[in-house]
CSV table of C-alpha atoms in Angstrom, one decimal:
chain,number,residue,atom,x,y,z
A,546,UNK,CA,9.2,11.6,-26.2
A,547,UNK,CA,5.5,11.8,-25.4
A,548,UNK,CA,4.4,14.0,-22.5
A,549,UNK,CA,1.3,13.3,-20.5
A,550,UNK,CA,-0.2,15.8,-18.1
A,551,UNK,CA,-2.4,14.5,-15.2
A,552,UNK,CA,-2.9,17.8,-13.4
A,553,UNK,CA,0.0,17.1,-11.0
A,554,UNK,CA,3.1,16.4,-13.0
A,555,UNK,CA,4.3,15.9,-16.5
A,556,UNK,CA,5.5,12.4,-17.1
A,557,UNK,CA,7.7,11.1,-19.9
A,558,UNK,CA,6.3,7.9,-21.3
A,559,UNK,CA,9.3,5.8,-22.3
A,560,UNK,CA,9.7,2.3,-23.4
A,561,UNK,CA,13.0,1.0,-22.1
A,562,UNK,CA,14.8,-1.7,-24.0
A,563,UNK,CA,18.0,-3.7,-23.3
A,564,UNK,CA,20.2,-1.2,-25.2
A,565,UNK,CA,18.8,1.7,-23.1
A,566,UNK,CA,19.5,-0.2,-19.8
A,567,UNK,CA,23.0,-1.1,-21.0
A,568,UNK,CA,23.7,2.6,-21.7
A,569,UNK,CA,22.3,3.7,-18.3
A,570,UNK,CA,24.6,1.1,-16.5
A,571,UNK,CA,27.7,2.3,-18.4
A,572,UNK,CA,30.1,4.9,-17.2
A,573,UNK,CA,28.8,7.3,-19.8
A,574,UNK,CA,25.2,6.7,-18.8
A,575,UNK,CA,26.0,7.2,-15.1
A,576,UNK,CA,27.7,10.5,-15.9
A,577,UNK,CA,24.8,11.6,-18.0
A,578,UNK,CA,22.3,10.8,-15.2
A,579,UNK,CA,24.3,12.9,-12.8
A,580,UNK,CA,24.0,15.8,-15.2
A,581,UNK,CA,20.3,15.4,-15.8
A,582,UNK,CA,19.7,15.1,-12.0
A,583,UNK,CA,20.8,18.8,-11.8
A,584,UNK,CA,17.7,19.9,-13.7
A,585,UNK,CA,14.4,20.6,-12.0
A,586,UNK,CA,12.3,18.6,-14.5
A,587,UNK,CA,9.1,20.0,-13.1
A,588,UNK,CA,5.8,20.5,-14.9
A,589,UNK,CA,6.8,24.2,-15.5
A,590,UNK,CA,10.3,23.5,-16.8
A,591,UNK,CA,10.2,20.0,-18.4
A,592,UNK,CA,9.8,21.1,-22.0
A,593,UNK,CA,12.6,23.6,-21.8
A,594,UNK,CA,14.8,21.2,-19.8
A,595,UNK,CA,14.3,18.5,-22.4
A,596,UNK,CA,15.2,20.9,-25.2
A,597,UNK,CA,18.4,21.9,-23.4
A,598,UNK,CA,19.4,18.3,-22.6
A,599,UNK,CA,18.7,17.1,-26.2
A,600,UNK,CA,21.6,19.2,-27.4
A,601,UNK,CA,23.9,17.2,-25.2
A,602,UNK,CA,22.4,13.7,-25.2
A,603,UNK,CA,20.3,13.5,-28.4
A,604,UNK,CA,18.0,10.5,-28.6
A,605,UNK,CA,19.2,9.3,-25.1
A,606,UNK,CA,17.4,12.2,-23.4
A,607,UNK,CA,14.1,10.3,-23.0
A,608,UNK,CA,15.5,7.4,-20.9
A,609,UNK,CA,17.7,9.8,-18.9
A,610,UNK,CA,14.9,12.2,-18.0
A,611,UNK,CA,12.5,9.3,-17.2
A,612,UNK,CA,15.1,7.6,-15.0
A,613,UNK,CA,15.8,10.7,-13.0
A,614,UNK,CA,12.1,11.4,-12.5
A,615,UNK,CA,11.4,7.8,-11.5
A,616,UNK,CA,14.3,7.9,-9.0
A,617,UNK,CA,12.7,11.0,-7.4
A,618,UNK,CA,9.3,9.3,-7.1
A,619,UNK,CA,11.0,6.2,-5.7
A,620,UNK,CA,12.2,8.1,-2.7
A,621,UNK,CA,8.7,7.5,-1.2
A,622,UNK,CA,9.3,3.7,-1.3
A,623,UNK,CA,13.1,3.2,-1.0
A,624,UNK,CA,15.7,4.4,1.4
A,625,UNK,CA,18.2,5.4,-1.3
A,626,UNK,CA,17.1,4.9,-4.9
A,627,UNK,CA,19.7,7.2,-6.3
A,628,UNK,CA,21.5,4.5,-8.3
A,629,UNK,CA,18.4,2.3,-9.2
A,630,UNK,CA,16.9,1.7,-12.6
A,631,UNK,CA,13.1,1.5,-13.0
A,632,UNK,CA,10.3,1.4,-15.5
A,633,UNK,CA,7.2,3.4,-14.6
A,634,UNK,CA,5.0,0.3,-14.1
A,635,UNK,CA,7.7,-1.6,-12.2
A,636,UNK,CA,8.0,1.3,-9.8
A,637,UNK,CA,4.3,1.5,-9.2
A,638,UNK,CA,4.2,-2.2,-8.3
A,639,UNK,CA,7.5,-2.3,-6.5
A,640,UNK,CA,7.3,-3.3,-2.8
A,641,UNK,CA,8.0,-0.5,-0.4
A,642,UNK,CA,11.2,-1.1,1.6
A,643,UNK,CA,9.5,-1.5,5.1
A,644,UNK,CA,7.0,-4.1,3.6
A,645,UNK,CA,9.7,-6.0,1.8
A,646,UNK,CA,11.8,-6.0,5.0
A,647,UNK,CA,8.9,-7.4,7.0
A,648,UNK,CA,8.3,-10.2,4.5
A,649,UNK,CA,12.1,-11.0,4.4
A,650,UNK,CA,12.0,-11.2,8.2
A,651,UNK,CA,9.2,-13.8,8.1
A,652,UNK,CA,11.3,-15.8,5.7
A,653,UNK,CA,14.6,-15.6,7.6
A,654,UNK,CA,16.8,-18.6,7.2
A,655,UNK,CA,14.8,-20.0,4.3
A,656,UNK,CA,15.9,-20.9,0.8
A,657,UNK,CA,14.0,-18.4,-1.4
A,658,UNK,CA,13.3,-18.0,-5.1
A,659,UNK,CA,11.7,-14.7,-6.2
A,660,UNK,CA,10.1,-15.9,-9.4
A,661,UNK,CA,8.9,-12.5,-10.5
A,662,UNK,CA,11.8,-10.4,-9.3
A,663,UNK,CA,11.2,-7.5,-11.7
A,664,UNK,CA,13.6,-4.7,-10.7
A,665,UNK,CA,14.6,-6.4,-7.4
A,666,UNK,CA,12.7,-4.6,-4.7
A,667,UNK,CA,12.1,-7.8,-2.8
A,668,UNK,CA,15.6,-9.2,-3.5
A,669,UNK,CA,17.4,-6.3,-1.8
A,670,UNK,CA,15.6,-7.2,1.5
A,671,UNK,CA,15.8,-11.0,1.1
A,672,UNK,CA,19.5,-10.8,0.4
A,673,UNK,CA,20.1,-10.1,4.2
A,674,UNK,CA,17.8,-12.8,5.6
A,675,UNK,CA,17.6,-15.8,3.2
A,676,UNK,CA,19.9,-18.8,3.5
A,677,UNK,CA,20.0,-19.0,-0.3
A,678,UNK,CA,18.4,-16.6,-2.8
A,679,UNK,CA,17.8,-16.6,-6.5
A,680,UNK,CA,15.7,-14.2,-8.6
A,681,UNK,CA,14.1,-14.7,-12.0
A,682,UNK,CA,11.8,-12.8,-14.4
A,683,UNK,CA,10.5,-13.3,-17.9
A,684,UNK,CA,11.1,-9.7,-18.8
A,685,UNK,CA,14.8,-9.2,-19.9
A,686,UNK,CA,14.7,-5.4,-19.4
A,687,UNK,CA,13.5,-5.6,-15.8
A,688,UNK,CA,16.0,-8.4,-15.2
A,689,UNK,CA,18.8,-6.2,-16.4
A,690,UNK,CA,17.6,-3.5,-14.1
A,691,UNK,CA,17.6,-5.9,-11.2
A,692,UNK,CA,21.2,-6.8,-12.0
A,693,UNK,CA,22.0,-3.1,-11.6
A,694,UNK,CA,19.9,-2.6,-8.5
A,695,UNK,CA,20.8,-5.7,-6.4
A,696,UNK,CA,24.4,-7.0,-6.4
A,697,UNK,CA,25.4,-10.4,-5.1
A,698,UNK,CA,22.2,-12.3,-6.1
A,699,UNK,CA,22.0,-15.0,-8.8
A,700,UNK,CA,19.5,-14.0,-11.5
A,701,UNK,CA,18.2,-15.8,-14.6
A,702,UNK,CA,15.4,-15.3,-17.1
A,703,UNK,CA,12.5,-17.7,-16.6
A,704,UNK,CA,8.8,-18.0,-16.9
A,705,UNK,CA,7.2,-18.0,-13.4
A,706,UNK,CA,4.8,-20.7,-14.5
A,707,UNK,CA,7.7,-23.1,-15.4
A,708,UNK,CA,9.4,-23.7,-12.1
A,709,UNK,CA,13.2,-23.7,-12.1
A,710,UNK,CA,13.7,-24.5,-8.4
A,711,UNK,CA,12.6,-27.5,-6.3
A,712,UNK,CA,12.8,-26.9,-2.6
A,713,UNK,CA,12.9,-23.2,-2.2
A,714,UNK,CA,10.0,-21.0,-1.0
A,715,UNK,CA,8.7,-19.2,-4.1
A,716,UNK,CA,7.7,-15.6,-4.0
A,717,UNK,CA,5.5,-14.3,-6.7
A,718,UNK,CA,4.2,-10.8,-7.4
A,719,UNK,CA,1.9,-11.0,-10.5
A,720,UNK,CA,1.6,-7.8,-12.5
A,721,UNK,CA,-1.7,-6.0,-11.8
A,722,UNK,CA,-1.3,-3.2,-14.3
A,723,UNK,CA,-1.4,-3.1,-18.1
A,724,UNK,CA,-0.9,0.1,-20.0
A,725,UNK,CA,-1.0,2.0,-16.7
A,726,UNK,CA,-4.5,0.6,-15.8
A,727,UNK,CA,-5.2,-1.6,-12.8
A,728,UNK,CA,-6.6,-5.1,-13.2
A,729,UNK,CA,-8.9,-6.1,-10.4
A,730,UNK,CA,-9.7,-9.7,-11.4
A,731,UNK,CA,-6.9,-11.9,-10.1
A,732,UNK,CA,-7.4,-14.2,-13.1
A,733,UNK,CA,-6.3,-11.3,-15.2
A,734,UNK,CA,-3.0,-10.8,-13.4
A,735,UNK,CA,0.2,-11.7,-15.2
A,736,UNK,CA,0.7,-14.5,-14.5
A,737,UNK,CA,-2.9,-15.3,-13.6
A,738,UNK,CA,-3.4,-16.0,-9.9
A,739,UNK,CA,-5.3,-19.3,-10.6
A,740,UNK,CA,-2.5,-20.5,-12.7
A,741,UNK,CA,0.1,-19.5,-10.0
A,742,UNK,CA,-1.9,-21.4,-7.3
A,743,UNK,CA,-2.1,-24.5,-9.5
A,744,UNK,CA,1.5,-24.4,-10.5
A,745,UNK,CA,2.8,-24.2,-6.9
A,746,UNK,CA,0.0,-26.0,-5.1
A,747,UNK,CA,2.5,-28.5,-3.5
A,748,UNK,CA,5.1,-25.8,-2.7
A,749,UNK,CA,5.6,-23.3,0.1
A,750,UNK,CA,4.8,-20.0,-1.6
A,751,UNK,CA,4.2,-16.3,-0.9
A,752,UNK,CA,2.0,-14.3,-3.4
A,753,UNK,CA,1.8,-10.5,-3.2
A,754,UNK,CA,-1.7,-9.2,-4.3
A,755,UNK,CA,-3.5,-5.9,-4.4
A,756,UNK,CA,-5.0,-4.9,-1.0
A,757,UNK,CA,-8.5,-4.7,-2.4
A,758,UNK,CA,-8.5,-8.3,-3.7
A,759,UNK,CA,-11.7,-10.3,-3.1
A,760,UNK,CA,-10.8,-12.7,-0.3
A,761,UNK,CA,-13.8,-15.0,-1.1
A,762,UNK,CA,-12.6,-15.2,-4.7
A,763,UNK,CA,-9.1,-16.2,-3.6
A,764,UNK,CA,-10.5,-19.0,-1.5
A,765,UNK,CA,-12.7,-20.1,-4.5
A,766,UNK,CA,-9.5,-20.4,-6.5
A,767,UNK,CA,-8.4,-23.1,-4.0
A,768,UNK,CA,-6.2,-21.0,-1.7
A,769,UNK,CA,-6.3,-22.3,1.9
A,770,UNK,CA,-3.5,-20.5,3.7
A,771,UNK,CA,-3.2,-17.1,5.4
A,772,UNK,CA,-4.1,-13.8,3.9
A,773,UNK,CA,-2.0,-11.0,5.5
A,774,UNK,CA,-3.0,-7.4,5.0
A,775,UNK,CA,-0.1,-5.0,5.7
A,776,UNK,CA,-0.1,-1.2,6.3
A,777,UNK,CA,2.8,1.2,6.4
A,778,UNK,CA,3.1,4.9,6.5
A,779,UNK,CA,-0.6,5.2,7.4
A,780,UNK,CA,-1.8,3.3,4.3
A,781,UNK,CA,-2.7,-0.2,3.4
A,782,UNK,CA,0.0,-1.5,1.1
A,783,UNK,CA,-0.9,-5.0,0.1
A,784,UNK,CA,-2.6,-8.3,0.7
A,785,UNK,CA,-0.1,-11.2,0.8
A,786,UNK,CA,-1.0,-14.9,0.5
A,787,UNK,CA,1.1,-17.3,2.6
A,788,UNK,CA,0.7,-21.0,2.0
A,789,UNK,CA,-0.3,-23.0,5.0
A,790,UNK,CA,3.3,-24.4,5.6
A,791,UNK,CA,4.5,-20.8,6.2
A,792,UNK,CA,2.1,-19.7,8.9
A,793,UNK,CA,0.8,-20.6,12.3
A,794,UNK,CA,-1.8,-23.4,12.6
A,795,UNK,CA,-5.3,-22.2,12.0
A,796,UNK,CA,-4.5,-18.6,10.9
A,797,UNK,CA,-6.4,-17.5,7.9
A,798,UNK,CA,-6.3,-13.7,8.3
A,799,UNK,CA,-3.6,-11.5,9.7
A,800,UNK,CA,-3.4,-7.7,9.9
A,801,UNK,CA,0.1,-6.2,10.3
A,802,UNK,CA,0.6,-2.6,11.2
A,803,UNK,CA,4.3,-1.9,10.5
A,804,UNK,CA,4.2,1.6,12.0
A,805,UNK,CA,3.5,0.2,15.4
A,806,UNK,CA,5.1,-3.3,15.0
A,807,UNK,CA,1.7,-4.8,15.7
A,808,UNK,CA,0.0,-7.8,14.2
A,809,UNK,CA,-3.3,-9.5,15.0
A,810,UNK,CA,-4.8,-12.8,13.7
A,811,UNK,CA,-8.2,-14.4,13.4
A,812,UNK,CA,-7.3,-17.1,16.0
A,813,UNK,CA,-7.4,-14.4,18.7
A,814,UNK,CA,-10.6,-13.8,20.7
A,815,UNK,CA,-13.2,-11.5,19.1
A,816,UNK,CA,-15.6,-11.1,21.9
A,817,UNK,CA,-16.3,-7.4,22.2
A,818,UNK,CA,-19.6,-5.7,23.1
A,819,UNK,CA,-21.6,-3.0,21.2
A,820,UNK,CA,-22.2,0.0,23.4
A,821,UNK,CA,-22.6,3.8,23.3
A,822,UNK,CA,-19.5,6.0,23.0
A,823,UNK,CA,-17.2,6.3,25.9
A,824,UNK,CA,-14.4,8.8,26.3
A,825,UNK,CA,-12.6,7.9,23.1
A,826,UNK,CA,-13.4,6.9,19.6
A,827,UNK,CA,-10.8,4.9,17.7
A,828,UNK,CA,-10.7,4.4,13.9
A,829,UNK,CA,-8.7,1.2,13.5
A,830,UNK,CA,-5.8,1.0,11.1
A,831,UNK,CA,-6.8,0.2,7.6
A,832,UNK,CA,-5.1,-3.2,7.7
A,833,UNK,CA,-7.2,-4.3,10.6
A,834,UNK,CA,-10.4,-3.1,8.8
A,835,UNK,CA,-9.4,-4.7,5.5
A,836,UNK,CA,-8.5,-8.0,7.1
A,837,UNK,CA,-11.9,-8.2,8.9
A,838,UNK,CA,-10.3,-8.2,12.3
A,839,UNK,CA,-11.9,-5.1,13.9
A,840,UNK,CA,-13.6,-7.2,16.7
A,841,UNK,CA,-10.3,-9.1,17.4
A,842,UNK,CA,-8.5,-5.8,17.7
A,843,UNK,CA,-11.2,-4.4,20.0
A,844,UNK,CA,-11.0,-7.5,22.2
A,845,UNK,CA,-7.2,-7.2,22.5
A,846,UNK,CA,-7.3,-3.6,23.6
A,847,UNK,CA,-10.4,-3.6,25.8
A,848,UNK,CA,-12.5,-1.5,23.3
A,849,UNK,CA,-16.1,-1.9,22.1
A,850,UNK,CA,-18.0,-1.3,18.9
A,851,UNK,CA,-20.4,1.6,18.4
A,852,UNK,CA,-22.3,-0.5,15.9
A,853,UNK,CA,-22.0,-4.1,14.8
A,854,UNK,CA,-21.6,-3.1,11.2
A,855,UNK,CA,-19.4,0.0,11.6
A,856,UNK,CA,-15.6,-0.2,12.2
A,857,UNK,CA,-15.4,2.7,14.7
A,858,UNK,CA,-14.5,1.5,18.2
A,859,UNK,CA,-14.7,3.2,21.6
A,860,UNK,CA,-13.2,2.9,25.0
A,861,UNK,CA,-12.3,4.8,28.2
A,862,UNK,CA,-8.6,4.8,27.4
A,863,UNK,CA,-6.5,4.7,24.2
A,864,UNK,CA,-4.2,1.8,23.3
A,865,UNK,CA,-0.6,2.8,23.5
A,866,UNK,CA,0.6,4.6,20.4
A,867,UNK,CA,-2.9,4.8,18.8
A,868,UNK,CA,-4.4,8.0,17.7
A,869,UNK,CA,-7.9,8.6,19.0
A,870,UNK,CA,-10.7,11.2,19.2
A,871,UNK,CA,-11.9,12.4,22.6
A,872,UNK,CA,-15.6,12.9,22.6
A,873,UNK,CA,-16.7,16.4,23.5
A,874,UNK,CA,-20.3,16.3,22.2
A,875,UNK,CA,-22.7,13.9,20.5
A,876,UNK,CA,-25.6,15.0,18.4
A,877,UNK,CA,-28.0,13.7,15.7
A,878,UNK,CA,-26.3,14.4,12.4
A,879,UNK,CA,-27.8,17.3,10.5
A,880,UNK,CA,-25.6,19.8,8.7
A,881,UNK,CA,-27.2,22.9,10.1
A,882,UNK,CA,-27.1,21.5,13.7
A,883,UNK,CA,-23.5,20.5,13.2
A,884,UNK,CA,-22.6,23.9,11.8
A,885,UNK,CA,-24.2,25.6,14.8
A,886,UNK,CA,-22.4,23.3,17.3
A,887,UNK,CA,-19.0,23.9,15.7
A,888,UNK,CA,-19.6,27.7,15.5
A,889,UNK,CA,-20.4,27.7,19.3
A,890,UNK,CA,-16.9,26.1,19.9
A,891,UNK,CA,-15.1,28.7,17.5
A,892,UNK,CA,-13.9,25.8,15.3
A,893,UNK,CA,-12.0,27.1,12.3
A,894,UNK,CA,-10.5,23.8,11.1
A,895,UNK,CA,-12.0,20.3,11.3
A,896,UNK,CA,-11.0,16.8,10.4
A,897,UNK,CA,-14.0,14.8,9.2
A,898,UNK,CA,-14.3,11.0,9.4
A,899,UNK,CA,-17.3,9.2,7.9
A,900,UNK,CA,-18.5,5.6,7.9
A,901,UNK,CA,-21.9,4.2,6.8
A,902,UNK,CA,-23.2,7.5,5.4
A,903,UNK,CA,-22.9,9.0,1.9
A,904,UNK,CA,-21.1,12.2,2.9
A,905,UNK,CA,-18.1,13.7,1.1
A,906,UNK,CA,-15.9,15.1,3.9
A,907,UNK,CA,-14.3,17.8,1.7
A,908,UNK,CA,-17.6,19.0,0.4
A,909,UNK,CA,-19.1,19.0,3.9
A,910,UNK,CA,-16.2,20.9,5.3
A,911,UNK,CA,-16.7,23.7,2.7
A,912,UNK,CA,-20.4,23.9,3.5
A,913,UNK,CA,-19.8,24.2,7.2
A,914,UNK,CA,-18.3,27.7,6.6
A,915,UNK,CA,-16.0,27.4,9.6
A,916,UNK,CA,-14.7,30.5,11.4
A,917,UNK,CA,-12.5,30.5,14.5
A,918,UNK,CA,-9.2,29.3,16.0
A,919,UNK,CA,-10.1,25.9,17.4
A,920,UNK,CA,-9.1,22.7,15.6
A,921,UNK,CA,-11.3,19.7,16.2
A,922,UNK,CA,-12.6,16.5,14.5
A,923,UNK,CA,-16.0,15.3,13.6
A,924,UNK,CA,-16.8,11.5,13.5
A,925,UNK,CA,-20.0,10.7,11.6
A,926,UNK,CA,-21.6,7.3,11.5
A,927,UNK,CA,-24.9,5.6,11.0
A,928,UNK,CA,-25.7,3.6,14.2
A,929,UNK,CA,-28.3,1.0,14.5
A,930,UNK,CA,-30.1,-1.0,11.9
A,931,UNK,CA,-33.3,-0.7,9.9
A,932,UNK,CA,-35.9,1.9,10.8
A,933,UNK,CA,-34.1,2.5,14.1
A,934,UNK,CA,-30.8,3.5,12.5
A,935,UNK,CA,-29.7,7.1,13.0
A,936,UNK,CA,-26.9,9.3,11.6
A,937,UNK,CA,-24.8,10.5,14.5
A,938,UNK,CA,-22.1,13.1,14.7
A,939,UNK,CA,-19.4,13.2,17.5
A,940,UNK,CA,-17.5,16.4,17.9
A,941,UNK,CA,-14.0,15.3,19.2
A,942,UNK,CA,-10.6,16.5,20.1
A,943,UNK,CA,-7.8,14.4,18.4
A,944,UNK,CA,-5.2,13.0,20.7
A,945,UNK,CA,-2.5,14.2,18.3
């Protein structure tokens, strides 16, 4: 077993094979996993824990420890991963349960083929909504893990670029990591995105991509459907390509905010003015920003932009369920001036939001030398263009 330390945790790097998966699925393996789960396996105890476990499980200790650690990490993505099997890379790319459930709901009643099913994170949601469902993967180890993780679904080994179904909607989740490193060029995915789009150009398909994918590049590869950006738990989770047969007419962009059950598309009005700050400043959800739908969002909620090129919005009331920042004071941004203004308000803790200015919020917070009992927020943005642009700071009270 090789241990890596990244400053936060010790991670066992283990190469799973079919024999290891067979053992983990056996009664002896399940019993061993329950025993290993009783150990802390923290950065401080990992070496001694492994030494103790090796006396009981010998060479099996690596896959046992890795599986227990991965299950603990998986709790952030899955409701109950206590019986699941993972590889490290498969877990990193696995779809979080709320996102998978949302996609499955959009495909309710369809015949679906998950052609890169990996360990089965999509299948477990689709199993409850699809009329018919089949999963396949080229990796025999991940396929064996999927068989453990998702019962009642037909699975087979197949290359995603060699279709084995004819009329089903095809879901694909190309690998975007290799050796633990991200690959940003979609043509470097496995399978490559251009090859995927060509293979299934006449089929209904759904392709999961990294949230930072270049939308223009996707369109240059010939994709002409909808790109949906989805957020959950306060973070942007993915960009998903939906072929034109699976979306509403004319929709090319969609932002879905699962925490609020809200979605907005580019066919909605985007007429919103640019005006000075009102009572509230709103920082739109990351999915709205990433999908390029800030103006559409503003128009829907009666907000306006502080600047045409900055995503901060303002309004005299907050949309329901949206966190906002009530403006208490506006000043030209300068550290010394901001420090003085915060000291006058006895601010001891501050949340800092920045757009359009090269400011590190954590470094700025330290330099402000805050003292006091008040907790406020500072929103900093560059407003205006060219020589007339100005860095502006808003001292605010968060709504919650």
